[in-house]
Coordinates of C-alpha atoms and ligand atoms in Angstrom, one line a residue:
X179 CA 15.1 -20.4 5.3
X180 CA 11.9 -18.9 6.6
X181 CA 12.0 -15.4 5.0
X182 CA 9.8 -12.6 6.2
X183 CA 9.3 -10.2 3.3
X184 CA 7.8 -6.7 3.5
X185 CA 6.7 -5.2 0.1
X186 CA 5.9 -8.7 -1.0
X187 CA 2.9 -7.4 -3.0
X188 CA 4.8 -4.7 -4.8
X189 CA 6.6 -4.7 -8.2
X190 CA 9.9 -6.1 -6.8
X191 CA 8.1 -8.3 -4.3
X192 CA 6.0 -10.0 -7.0
X193 CA 9.2 -11.2 -8.6
X194 CA 11.1 -11.8 -5.4
X195 CA 8.5 -14.2 -3.9
X196 CA 8.9 -16.8 -6.8
X197 CA 12.7 -16.3 -6.8
X198 CA 12.9 -17.2 -3.1
X199 CA 10.4 -20.1 -3.3
X200 CA 12.0 -21.7 -6.3
X201 CA 15.3 -21.7 -4.4
X202 CA 13.6 -23.7 -1.6
X203 CA 12.9 -20.9 0.9
X204 CA 9.6 -20.5 2.8
X205 CA 8.3 -17.0 2.2
X206 CA 6.1 -15.1 4.7
X207 CA 4.8 -12.1 2.9
X208 CA 3.4 -9.0 4.5
X209 CA 0.1 -7.8 3.0
X210 CA -2.3 -5.1 4.2
X211 CA -5.1 -6.0 1.7
X212 CA -7.3 -8.9 0.7
X213 CA -6.1 -8.6 -2.9
X214 CA -2.4 -8.7 -1.8
X215 CA -3.0 -11.7 0.4
X216 CA -4.8 -13.6 -2.4
X217 CA -1.9 -12.9 -4.8
X218 CA 0.7 -14.1 -2.3
X219 CA -1.2 -17.3 -1.5
X220 CA -1.5 -17.9 -5.3
X221 CA 2.3 -17.5 -5.6
X222 CA 2.9 -20.1 -2.8
X223 CA 3.7 -17.7 0.1
X224 CA 2.4 -17.7 3.6
X225 CA 0.5 -14.4 4.3
X226 CA 1.1 -12.2 7.3
X227 CA -1.6 -9.6 7.5
X228 CA -0.6 -6.1 8.7
X229 CA 0.5 -2.6 8.0
X230 CA 4.3 -2.1 7.9
X231 CA 4.0 0.8 10.3
X232 CA 2.3 -1.4 13.0
X233 CA 5.7 -2.1 14.6
X234 CA 4.3 -4.6 17.2
X235 CA 2.9 -6.9 14.5
X236 CA 6.1 -6.4 12.4
X237 CA 8.2 -7.5 15.4
X238 CA 6.1 -10.6 15.9
X239 CA 6.6 -11.6 12.2
X240 CA 10.4 -11.0 12.4
X241 CA 10.8 -13.0 15.6
X242 CA 10.0 -16.3 13.8
X243 CA 12.0 -15.6 10.7
X244 CA 15.5 -16.9 9.7
X245 CA 16.0 -13.8 7.5
X246 CA 14.1 -10.6 6.8
X247 CA 13.9 -8.6 3.6
X248 CA 12.4 -5.2 3.8
X249 CA 11.2 -3.9 0.4
X250 CA 8.0 -2.0 1.4
X251 CA 7.9 1.7 1.0
X252 CA 5.1 4.3 0.6
X253 CA 5.9 6.1 -2.7
X254 CA 3.6 9.0 -2.1
X255 CA 6.3 11.6 -2.8
X256 CA 4.2 14.5 -1.5
X257 CA 5.0 13.2 1.9
X258 CA 8.5 11.8 1.3
X259 CA 10.0 13.1 4.6
X260 CA 7.2 11.5 6.7
X261 CA 7.4 8.2 4.8
X262 CA 11.2 8.1 5.0
X263 CA 11.2 8.7 8.7
X264 CA 8.6 6.0 9.2
X265 CA 10.8 3.7 7.1
X266 CA 13.7 4.4 9.4
X267 CA 11.6 3.3 12.4
X268 CA 10.5 0.1 10.6
X269 CA 14.2 -0.8 9.9
X270 CA 15.1 -0.1 13.5
X271 CA 12.2 -2.3 14.8
X272 CA 13.2 -5.2 12.5
X273 CA 16.9 -4.9 13.4
X274 CA 16.1 -4.8 17.1
X275 CA 14.3 -8.2 16.8
X276 CA 17.2 -9.8 15.0
X277 CA 20.0 -8.2 17.1
X278 CA 22.3 -10.6 18.9
X279 CA 21.7 -13.3 16.2
X280 CA 23.3 -13.9 12.8
X281 CA 19.9 -13.8 11.1
X282 CA 20.2 -11.3 8.2
X283 CA 18.2 -8.2 7.6
X284 CA 18.3 -6.8 4.0
X285 CA 17.0 -3.3 3.5
X286 CA 16.3 -1.4 0.3
X287 CA 17.8 1.9 -0.8
X288 CA 18.7 3.5 -4.1
X289 CA 22.0 4.0 -6.0
X290 CA 21.0 7.7 -6.4
X291 CA 21.7 8.1 -2.6
X292 CA 25.4 7.1 -2.9
X293 CA 27.6 10.1 -3.0
X294 CA 30.2 9.5 -5.7
X295 CA 33.5 10.9 -4.5
X296 CA 35.3 11.1 -7.8
X297 CA 32.7 12.0 -10.4
X298 CA 33.0 8.5 -11.8
X299 CA 30.1 5.9 -11.3
X300 CA 29.0 5.6 -7.6
X301 CA 30.5 2.5 -5.9
X302 CA 29.3 0.3 -3.0
X303 CA 31.7 1.8 -0.6
X304 CA 30.7 5.4 -1.2
X305 CA 28.9 7.2 1.7
X306 CA 25.3 8.0 1.2
X307 CA 23.8 11.5 1.3
X308 CA 22.2 12.5 4.6
X309 CA 18.5 12.6 5.3
X310 CA 18.8 16.3 5.8
X311 CA 19.9 16.5 2.2
X312 CA 17.4 14.0 0.9
X313 CA 14.8 12.4 3.2
X314 CA 14.9 8.9 1.6
X315 CA 18.4 8.5 3.1
X316 CA 16.7 7.9 6.5
X317 CA 16.6 4.2 5.6
X318 CA 20.4 4.1 5.0
X319 CA 20.9 5.9 8.3
X320 CA 18.7 3.4 10.2
X321 CA 20.8 0.6 8.7
X322 CA 24.1 2.4 9.7
X323 CA 22.9 2.4 13.3
X324 CA 22.1 -1.3 13.3
X325 CA 25.4 -2.2 11.6
X326 CA 27.3 -0.1 14.1
X327 CA 25.8 -2.1 16.9
X328 CA 26.8 -5.4 15.3
X329 CA 23.7 -6.4 13.4
X330 CA 23.8 -8.7 10.4
X331 CA 22.4 -5.9 8.2
X332 CA 22.9 -5.3 4.5
X333 CA 21.7 -2.6 2.2
X334 CA 20.7 -3.2 -1.4
X335 CA 20.8 -0.1 -3.5
X336 CA 18.5 -0.3 -6.5
X337 CA 18.8 1.7 -9.8
X338 CA 15.9 2.0 -12.2
X339 CA 14.4 -1.4 -12.0
X340 CA 12.5 -2.5 -15.1
X341 CA 10.5 -5.1 -17.0
X342 CA 8.3 -4.2 -20.0
X343 CA 5.7 -2.5 -17.7
X344 CA 7.6 -0.6 -15.0
X345 CA 10.7 1.6 -15.4
X346 CA 11.2 3.4 -12.0
X347 CA 11.6 7.1 -12.6
X348 CA 11.5 6.8 -16.4
X349 CA 7.7 6.0 -16.0
X350 CA 7.4 9.7 -15.1
X351 CA 9.2 10.7 -18.4
X352 CA 6.7 8.6 -20.4
X353 CA 3.8 10.2 -18.5
X354 CA 5.2 13.7 -19.3
X355 CA 5.7 12.8 -22.9
X356 CA 2.1 11.6 -23.1
X357 CA 0.8 14.8 -21.5
X358 CA 3.0 17.2 -23.6
X359 CA 3.2 15.4 -27.0
X360 CA 7.0 15.4 -27.2
X361 CA 9.9 13.9 -25.4
X362 CA 12.8 16.0 -24.2
X363 CA 16.2 15.8 -22.7
X364 CA 18.4 18.6 -21.4
X365 CA 21.5 19.8 -23.4
X366 CA 23.2 16.9 -25.1
X367 CA 21.4 14.4 -22.8
X368 CA 24.6 12.4 -22.2
X369 CA 24.0 12.2 -18.4
X370 CA 23.0 8.7 -17.4
X371 CA 20.7 6.5 -15.3
X372 CA 21.8 3.1 -14.1
X373 CA 19.4 0.2 -14.6
X374 CA 18.7 -3.4 -13.8
X375 CA 16.1 -6.0 -15.0
X376 CA 13.8 -6.9 -12.1
X377 CA 14.7 -10.6 -12.4
X378 CA 18.4 -9.8 -11.8
X379 CA 17.5 -7.4 -8.9
X380 CA 15.6 -10.1 -7.1
X381 CA 18.3 -12.6 -7.6
X382 CA 20.7 -10.3 -5.8
X383 CA 18.3 -10.1 -2.8
X384 CA 18.4 -13.9 -2.6
X385 CA 22.2 -14.0 -2.8
X386 CA 22.4 -11.4 0.0
X387 CA 20.3 -13.5 2.5
X388 CA 22.2 -16.7 1.5
X389 CA 25.8 -15.4 1.6
X390 CA 25.9 -11.7 2.1
X391 CA 28.3 -10.0 4.5
X392 CA 27.1 -8.1 7.5
X393 CA 27.5 -4.4 6.9
X394 CA 27.7 -4.6 3.1
X395 CA 26.2 -2.3 0.6
X396 CA 25.3 -4.0 -2.6
X397 CA 24.5 -2.3 -5.9
X398 CA 21.9 -4.1 -8.1
X399 CA 23.2 -2.5 -11.2
X400 CA 23.0 -4.3 -14.5
X401 CA 23.9 -1.3 -16.6
X402 CA 26.1 1.4 -15.2
X403 CA 24.4 4.2 -17.1
X404 CA 22.0 4.7 -20.0
X405 CA 22.1 8.2 -21.5
X406 CA 18.9 10.2 -21.1
X407 CA 19.0 11.2 -24.8
X408 CA 19.0 7.5 -25.8
X409 CA 16.1 6.8 -23.5
X410 CA 14.2 9.8 -25.0
X411 CA 14.8 8.5 -28.6
X412 CA 13.3 5.1 -27.7
X413 CA 10.3 6.6 -26.0
X414 CA 9.8 9.1 -28.9
X415 CA 9.9 6.3 -31.5
X416 CA 7.5 4.2 -29.4
X417 CA 5.0 7.0 -29.0
X418 CA 5.7 8.5 -32.5
X419 CA 6.2 12.0 -31.1
X420 CA 9.1 14.4 -31.6
X421 CA 12.3 14.2 -29.5
X422 CA 13.9 17.5 -28.6
X423 CA 16.8 18.9 -26.6
X424 CA 15.9 21.8 -24.2
X425 CA 18.1 24.1 -22.2
X426 CA 18.5 23.8 -18.4
X427 CA 16.4 27.0 -18.0
X428 CA 13.5 25.3 -19.9
X429 CA 13.7 22.1 -17.8
X430 CA 11.4 23.2 -14.9
X431 CA 8.5 24.1 -17.3
X432 CA 8.6 20.6 -18.8
X433 CA 9.7 18.4 -15.9
X434 CA 8.3 20.2 -12.9
X435 CA 9.6 18.7 -9.6
X436 CA 11.8 16.3 -11.6
X437 CA 13.8 19.2 -13.2
X438 CA 16.7 19.1 -10.7
X439 CA 17.2 15.4 -11.3
X440 CA 17.2 15.3 -15.1
X441 CA 20.6 17.0 -15.5
X442 CA 22.5 14.8 -13.0
X443 CA 24.7 11.9 -14.1
X444 CA 23.7 9.1 -11.7
X445 CA 25.8 6.3 -13.1
X446 CA 26.6 3.6 -10.6
X447 CA 28.9 0.5 -10.6
X448 CA 28.2 -3.0 -9.3
X449 CA 31.8 -4.3 -9.7
X450 CA 32.2 -5.1 -6.0
X451 CA 28.8 -6.7 -5.7
X452 CA 29.5 -9.0 -8.6
X453 CA 32.9 -9.9 -7.2
X454 CA 31.7 -10.5 -3.6
X455 CA 28.5 -12.4 -4.4
X456 CA 29.2 -13.9 -7.9
X457 CA 26.1 -12.0 -9.1
X458 CA 25.9 -12.0 -12.9
X459 CA 23.0 -10.0 -14.3
X460 CA 21.9 -11.0 -17.7
X461 CA 18.2 -9.9 -18.1
X462 CA 17.1 -7.7 -21.0
X463 CA 18.6 -4.2 -21.0
X464 CA 16.6 -1.0 -20.3
X465 CA 16.3 0.1 -24.0
X466 CA 15.1 -3.3 -25.1
X467 CA 12.4 -3.3 -22.4
X468 CA 11.4 0.2 -23.3
X469 CA 11.1 -0.7 -27.0
X470 CA 8.7 -3.5 -25.9
X471 CA 6.5 -1.3 -23.8
X472 CA 2.9 -0.9 -24.8
X473 CA 2.7 2.8 -25.6
X474 CA -1.0 2.7 -26.4
X475 CA -1.7 2.6 -22.6
X476 CA -2.5 6.1 -21.3
X477 CA -0.2 6.9 -18.4
X478 CA -0.7 10.6 -18.6
X479 CA -3.2 10.8 -15.7
X480 CA -1.9 8.0 -13.5
Ligands
NAP683 N1 11.3 0.1 -8.6 C1 12.4 0.8 -8.7 O1 12.8 1.2 -9.8 C2 13.1 1.2 -7.4 C3 14.3 2.0 -7.5 C4 15.0 2.3 -6.3 C5 14.5 1.9 -5.1 N2 13.3 1.1 -5.0 C6 12.8 0.7 -3.7 O2 12.6 -0.7 -3.8 C7 11.5 -1.0 -2.8 C8 10.4 -1.8 -3.6 O3 10.0 -1.0 -4.7 P1 8.8 -1.4 -5.6 O4 9.1 -0.8 -7.0 O5 8.5 -2.8 -5.5 O6 7.6 -0.5 -5.0 P2 6.0 -0.7 -5.1 O7 5.6 -1.5 -6.3 O8 5.4 0.7 -4.9 O9 5.6 -1.6 -3.8 C9 5.6 -1.1 -2.6 C10 5.3 -2.2 -1.6 O10 5.3 -1.6 -0.3 C11 4.0 -2.0 0.4 N3 3.6 -1.0 1.3 C12 3.6 0.4 1.2 N4 3.1 0.9 2.3 C13 2.7 -0.1 3.1 C14 2.1 -0.2 4.4 N5 1.8 0.9 5.1 N6 1.9 -1.4 5.0 C15 2.3 -2.5 4.3 N7 2.8 -2.5 3.1 C16 3.1 -1.3 2.5 C17 3.1 -2.1 -0.8 O11 1.9 -2.8 -0.4 P3 0.5 -2.7 -1.2 O12 0.6 -3.7 -2.3 O13 -0.5 -3.0 -0.2 O14 0.4 -1.3 -1.7 C18 3.9 -2.8 -1.8 O15 4.0 -4.2 -1.5 C19 11.1 0.3 -2.2 O16 11.9 0.5 -1.1 C20 11.5 1.3 -3.3 O17 11.7 2.6 -2.8 C21 12.6 0.8 -6.2

């Protein structure tokens, strides 16, 4: 298949490009920079130059594709609402080009947006929160609209995606620990974050374009939930700093804007995804990758 990939130069894209090429697909990767274009060429992809928000150019790239994977996102969280609304427009533009065909569009969301109905791990069939509650849900809402009009659109919800350098939100915990000289968790720290090794996550994207079902939500979850206290212990050992429990009242002093997230249990299941696509994640687990992180690198100012 000729696959148009946005976000091809990002963390996930850098693993997804070789995953698709080694399976025999032709990848056309979006890049807005010379450095990105060079990396894509080196990885064996065709480069399509442009900004993801230039919807005219985006449409022209999608027109010639057999499948589209959308993994670009601007992670400047000070403007999350604006970037999320822009992402909704990108998804609509891509979906409109593919409408009326069976060419798949796979869009990216997060497991944290699923609203668990029972208090047990979030499942693929759970509704998502609304963009009024959390702006990032604009991407799920744009996908909903395309699915309702018959598009071959799927959503992949990602948990904390990791290798030994990148850890999703946990990277912020490491940065805070470097700034403050200690690692903390709230209360007993038994609340959990789901996780997946990046190599497993990108394999799921490939399965989705090859045999996914229109309208499906897939959870790229390798581990349903890793307790925050266990994550803190590994970071503390790696950095050789104290690990402490704090009260919910103390959380905002330490965590700042992250404080309202660090007490929530975000466990998520991928049982349906595994069953429907035969996906079988087996990459290193989160704590193993965290133990292999280079803690001498200073992340406190990044
Ligand atoms: N990593 C995780 O743990 C995680 C967890 C949940 C959800 N997700 C979602 O998964 C997707 C991929 O994440 P990631 O970790 O790979 O993110 P990333 O490393 O920050 O990469 C973002 C990608 O988007 C591109 N991009 C951003 N703004 C653009 C623009 N205006 N025009 C063209 N390209 C633009 C970037 O291009 P440049 O290289 O030019 O900057 C880069 O390729 C995102 O939707 C993210 O929200 C990730």
